Short mmCIF file of C-alpha atoms in Angstrom, two decimals:
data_model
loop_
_atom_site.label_atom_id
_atom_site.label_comp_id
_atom_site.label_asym_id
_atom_site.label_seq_id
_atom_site.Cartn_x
_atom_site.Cartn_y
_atom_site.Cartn_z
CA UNK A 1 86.29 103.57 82.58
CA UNK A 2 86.82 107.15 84.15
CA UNK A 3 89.93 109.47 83.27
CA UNK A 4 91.52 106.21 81.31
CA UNK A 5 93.76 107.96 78.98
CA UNK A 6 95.32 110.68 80.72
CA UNK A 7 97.40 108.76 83.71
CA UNK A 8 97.92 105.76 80.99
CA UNK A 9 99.92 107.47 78.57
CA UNK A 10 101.30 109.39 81.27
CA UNK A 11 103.81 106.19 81.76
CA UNK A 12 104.96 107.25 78.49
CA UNK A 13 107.60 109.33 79.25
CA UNK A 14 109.92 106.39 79.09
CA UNK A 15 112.28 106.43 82.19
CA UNK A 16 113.73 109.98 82.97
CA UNK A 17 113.71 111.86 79.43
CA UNK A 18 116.23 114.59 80.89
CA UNK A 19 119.43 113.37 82.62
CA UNK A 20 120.80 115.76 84.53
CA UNK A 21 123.91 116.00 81.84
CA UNK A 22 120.98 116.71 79.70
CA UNK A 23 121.26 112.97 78.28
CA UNK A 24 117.86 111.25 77.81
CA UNK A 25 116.85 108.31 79.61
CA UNK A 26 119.71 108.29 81.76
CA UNK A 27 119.45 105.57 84.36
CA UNK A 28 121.95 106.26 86.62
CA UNK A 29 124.48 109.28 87.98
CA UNK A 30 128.23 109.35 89.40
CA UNK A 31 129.68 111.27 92.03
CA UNK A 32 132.97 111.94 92.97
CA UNK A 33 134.51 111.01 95.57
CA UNK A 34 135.18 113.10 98.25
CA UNK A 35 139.34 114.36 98.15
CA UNK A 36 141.18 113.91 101.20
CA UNK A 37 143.03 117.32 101.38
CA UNK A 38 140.21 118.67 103.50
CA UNK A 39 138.61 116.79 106.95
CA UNK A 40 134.79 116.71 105.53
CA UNK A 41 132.62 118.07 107.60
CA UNK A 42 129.76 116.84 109.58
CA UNK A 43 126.96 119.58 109.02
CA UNK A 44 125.39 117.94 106.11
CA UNK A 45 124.72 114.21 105.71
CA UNK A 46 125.83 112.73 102.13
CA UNK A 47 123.57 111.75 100.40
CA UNK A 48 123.81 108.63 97.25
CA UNK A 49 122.86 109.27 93.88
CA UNK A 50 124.49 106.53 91.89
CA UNK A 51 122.01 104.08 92.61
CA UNK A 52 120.08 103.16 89.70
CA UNK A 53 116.42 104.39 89.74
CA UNK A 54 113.08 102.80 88.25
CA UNK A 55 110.42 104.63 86.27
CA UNK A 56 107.05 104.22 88.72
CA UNK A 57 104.15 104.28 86.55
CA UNK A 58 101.83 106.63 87.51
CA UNK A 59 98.57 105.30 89.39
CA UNK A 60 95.33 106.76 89.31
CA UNK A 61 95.17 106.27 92.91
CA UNK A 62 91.71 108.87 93.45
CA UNK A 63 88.49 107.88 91.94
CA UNK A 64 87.65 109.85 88.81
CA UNK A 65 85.33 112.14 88.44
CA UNK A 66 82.48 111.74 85.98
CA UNK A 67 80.93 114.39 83.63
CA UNK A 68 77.58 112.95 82.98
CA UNK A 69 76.67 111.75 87.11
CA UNK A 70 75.50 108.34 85.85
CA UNK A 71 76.30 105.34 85.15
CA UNK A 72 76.86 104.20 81.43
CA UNK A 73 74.26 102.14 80.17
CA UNK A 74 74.99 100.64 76.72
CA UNK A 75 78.07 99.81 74.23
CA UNK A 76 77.44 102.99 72.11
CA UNK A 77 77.67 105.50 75.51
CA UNK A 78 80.53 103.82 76.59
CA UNK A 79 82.63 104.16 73.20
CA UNK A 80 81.40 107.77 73.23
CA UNK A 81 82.48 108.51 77.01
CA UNK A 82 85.66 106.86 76.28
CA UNK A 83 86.37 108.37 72.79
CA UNK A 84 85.63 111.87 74.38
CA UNK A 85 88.67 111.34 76.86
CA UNK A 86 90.88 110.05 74.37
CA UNK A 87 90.33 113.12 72.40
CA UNK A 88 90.01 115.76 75.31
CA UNK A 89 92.62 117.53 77.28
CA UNK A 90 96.13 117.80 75.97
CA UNK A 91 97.18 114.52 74.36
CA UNK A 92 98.24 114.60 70.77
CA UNK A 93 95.20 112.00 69.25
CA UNK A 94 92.66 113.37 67.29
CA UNK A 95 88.59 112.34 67.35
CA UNK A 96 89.13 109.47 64.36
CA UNK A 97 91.90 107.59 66.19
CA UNK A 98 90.43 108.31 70.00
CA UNK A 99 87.29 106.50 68.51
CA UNK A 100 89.34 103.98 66.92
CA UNK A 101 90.71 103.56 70.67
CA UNK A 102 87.39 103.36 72.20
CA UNK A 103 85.41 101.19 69.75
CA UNK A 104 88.46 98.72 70.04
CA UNK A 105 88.43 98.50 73.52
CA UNK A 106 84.45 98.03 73.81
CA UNK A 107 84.31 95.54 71.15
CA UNK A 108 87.34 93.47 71.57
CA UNK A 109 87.68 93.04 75.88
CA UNK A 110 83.57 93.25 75.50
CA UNK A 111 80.91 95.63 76.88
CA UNK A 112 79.25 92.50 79.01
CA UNK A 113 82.55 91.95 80.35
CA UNK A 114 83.28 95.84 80.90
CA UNK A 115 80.68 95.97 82.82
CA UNK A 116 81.19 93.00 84.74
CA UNK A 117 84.13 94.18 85.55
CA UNK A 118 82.53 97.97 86.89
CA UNK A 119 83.60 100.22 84.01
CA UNK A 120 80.30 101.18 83.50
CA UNK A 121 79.46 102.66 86.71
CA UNK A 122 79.58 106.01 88.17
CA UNK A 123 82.96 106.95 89.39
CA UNK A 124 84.39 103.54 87.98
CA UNK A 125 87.65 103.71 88.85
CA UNK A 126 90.25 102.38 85.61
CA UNK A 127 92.85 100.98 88.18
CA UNK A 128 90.51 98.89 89.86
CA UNK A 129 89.05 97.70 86.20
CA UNK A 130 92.13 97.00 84.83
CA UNK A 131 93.39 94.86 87.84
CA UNK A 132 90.09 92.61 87.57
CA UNK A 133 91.01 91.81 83.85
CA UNK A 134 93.24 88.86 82.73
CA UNK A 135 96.89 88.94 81.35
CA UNK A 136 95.27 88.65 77.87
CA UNK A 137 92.35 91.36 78.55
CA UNK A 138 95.33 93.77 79.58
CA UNK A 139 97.39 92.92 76.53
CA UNK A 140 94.21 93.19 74.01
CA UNK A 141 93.33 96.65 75.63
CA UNK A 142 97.29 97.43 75.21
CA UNK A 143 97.07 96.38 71.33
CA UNK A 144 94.71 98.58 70.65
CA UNK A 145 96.23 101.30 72.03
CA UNK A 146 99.53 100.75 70.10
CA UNK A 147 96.99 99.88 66.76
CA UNK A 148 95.01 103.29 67.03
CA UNK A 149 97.25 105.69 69.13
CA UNK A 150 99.79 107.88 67.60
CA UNK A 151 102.71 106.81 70.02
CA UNK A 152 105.46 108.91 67.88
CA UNK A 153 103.36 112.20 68.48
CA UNK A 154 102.84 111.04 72.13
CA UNK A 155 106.68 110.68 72.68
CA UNK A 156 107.42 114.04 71.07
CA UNK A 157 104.66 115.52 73.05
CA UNK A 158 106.04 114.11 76.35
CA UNK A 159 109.95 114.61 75.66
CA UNK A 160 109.78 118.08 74.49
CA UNK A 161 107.40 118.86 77.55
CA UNK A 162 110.70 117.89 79.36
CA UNK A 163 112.66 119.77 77.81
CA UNK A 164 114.00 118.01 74.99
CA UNK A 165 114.80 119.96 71.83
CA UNK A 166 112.19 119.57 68.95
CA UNK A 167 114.60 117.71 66.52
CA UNK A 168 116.07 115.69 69.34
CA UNK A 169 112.59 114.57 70.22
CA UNK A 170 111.40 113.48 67.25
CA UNK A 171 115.05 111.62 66.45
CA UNK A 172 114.28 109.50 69.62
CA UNK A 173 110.30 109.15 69.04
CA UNK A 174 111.68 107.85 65.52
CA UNK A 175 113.18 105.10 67.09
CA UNK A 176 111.15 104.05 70.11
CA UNK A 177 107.91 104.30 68.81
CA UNK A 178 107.49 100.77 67.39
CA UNK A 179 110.24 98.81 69.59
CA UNK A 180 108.83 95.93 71.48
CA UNK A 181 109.14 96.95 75.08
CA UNK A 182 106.59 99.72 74.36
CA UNK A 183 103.57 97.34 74.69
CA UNK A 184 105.67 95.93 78.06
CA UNK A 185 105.27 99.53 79.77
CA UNK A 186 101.89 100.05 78.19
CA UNK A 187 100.35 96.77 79.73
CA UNK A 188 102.68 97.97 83.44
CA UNK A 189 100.94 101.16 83.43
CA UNK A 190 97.54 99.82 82.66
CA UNK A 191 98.08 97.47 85.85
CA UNK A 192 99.84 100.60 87.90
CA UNK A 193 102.92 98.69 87.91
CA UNK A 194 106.63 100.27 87.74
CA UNK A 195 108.35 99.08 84.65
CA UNK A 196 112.46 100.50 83.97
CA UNK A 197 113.70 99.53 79.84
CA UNK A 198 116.71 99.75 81.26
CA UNK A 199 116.93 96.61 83.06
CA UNK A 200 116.09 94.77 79.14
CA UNK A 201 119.58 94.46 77.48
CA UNK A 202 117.63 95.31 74.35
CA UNK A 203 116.02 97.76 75.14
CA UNK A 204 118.91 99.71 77.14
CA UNK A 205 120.38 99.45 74.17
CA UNK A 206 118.24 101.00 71.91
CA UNK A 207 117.79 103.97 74.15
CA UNK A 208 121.54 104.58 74.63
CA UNK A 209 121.82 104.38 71.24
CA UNK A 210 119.25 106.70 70.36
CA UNK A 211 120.42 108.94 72.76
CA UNK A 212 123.39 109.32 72.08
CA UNK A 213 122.76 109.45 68.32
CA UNK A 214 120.21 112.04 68.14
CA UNK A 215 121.73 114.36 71.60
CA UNK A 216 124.93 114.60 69.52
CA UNK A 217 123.02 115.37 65.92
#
């Protein structure tokens, strides 16, 4: 399970966190329409904007790379690869919760099964493992990510890296950290699937809302 962490989270970023009216989450754009006191000309082609877009979830689409050259060969070198990526690089979680993350993973989907399913082998790539698991596989790995993962530092981390104001961030992490469609895009990216809250009345909702509350605080 190569490199897990890094594109999974990277769904995270929750639709487009900068409009271009410097809204959050903003699903859509208008244009005006062209006026009619000039003939418009035919030197550029027009191009739409208004439709409205979907959030791809990133894809780990090359194999990873390993650090050790070998295959993994019991439970306790697989929660310690896996912990060590959780905790690497630039996310937010710390070694206590990355381990959490790991141990959870090995002990609740299964280390027979993980390595049934090839997560155990050199350059095991996490797309490939995820797509061989079930629906409830995906959703156990997806629970423990919401159960040992700080999500609200995640979402600050991510909308501030997009150039969200600090206060602004946090107002908005306050309020989508826990809501329900969280696990939805969690289990999508697992699976490399696209996933857009804005299509979920609820959840469209909730981030206009939040937008709008904490871009005009």
């Amino acid at each position: 399970m190569r490199r897990v962490l890094i594109p999974l989270f990277s769904l995270l970023l929750l639709a487009a966190a900068c409009g271009g009216d410097g809204g959050a989450f903003s699903s859509t754009t208008t244009t005006e329409a062209p006026t009619t006191s000039e003939a418009p000309t035919t030197t550029e082609a027009p191009t739409s904007t208004g439709a409205p877009t979907t959030t791809e979830m990133p894809t780990t689409t090359e194999a990873p790379t390993t650090t050790g050259g070998g295959a993994i060969n019991s439970p306790e070198e697989l929660i310690d690869f896996i912990a060590g990526e959780v905790a690497g690089g630039d996310g937010p979680y710390d070694d206590e919760s990355a381990r959490c993350f790991a141990e959870g993973v090995v002990d609740d989907v299964g280390y027979d099964r993980l390595v049934d399913l090839g997560a155990t082998t050199a350059n095991a790539d996490p797309e490939e493992v995820f797509a061989g698991m079930t629906d409830a596989e995906v959703g156990i790995v997806a629970d423990v990510a919401l159960g040992c993962l700080d999500m609200h530092a995640l979402f600050v981390q991510q909308f501030t890296s997009q150039g969200l104001p600090q206060a602004a961030a946090v107002c908005i992490a306050d309020g989508v950290a826990g809501a329900p469609f969280v696990h939805e895009m969690v289990v999508a990216g697992l699976l490399g699937q696209p996933f857009d809250p804005m299509t979920d009345p609820e959840a469209s909702a909730l981030i206009l809302g939040l937008v709008t509350q904490c871009m005009s605080g």
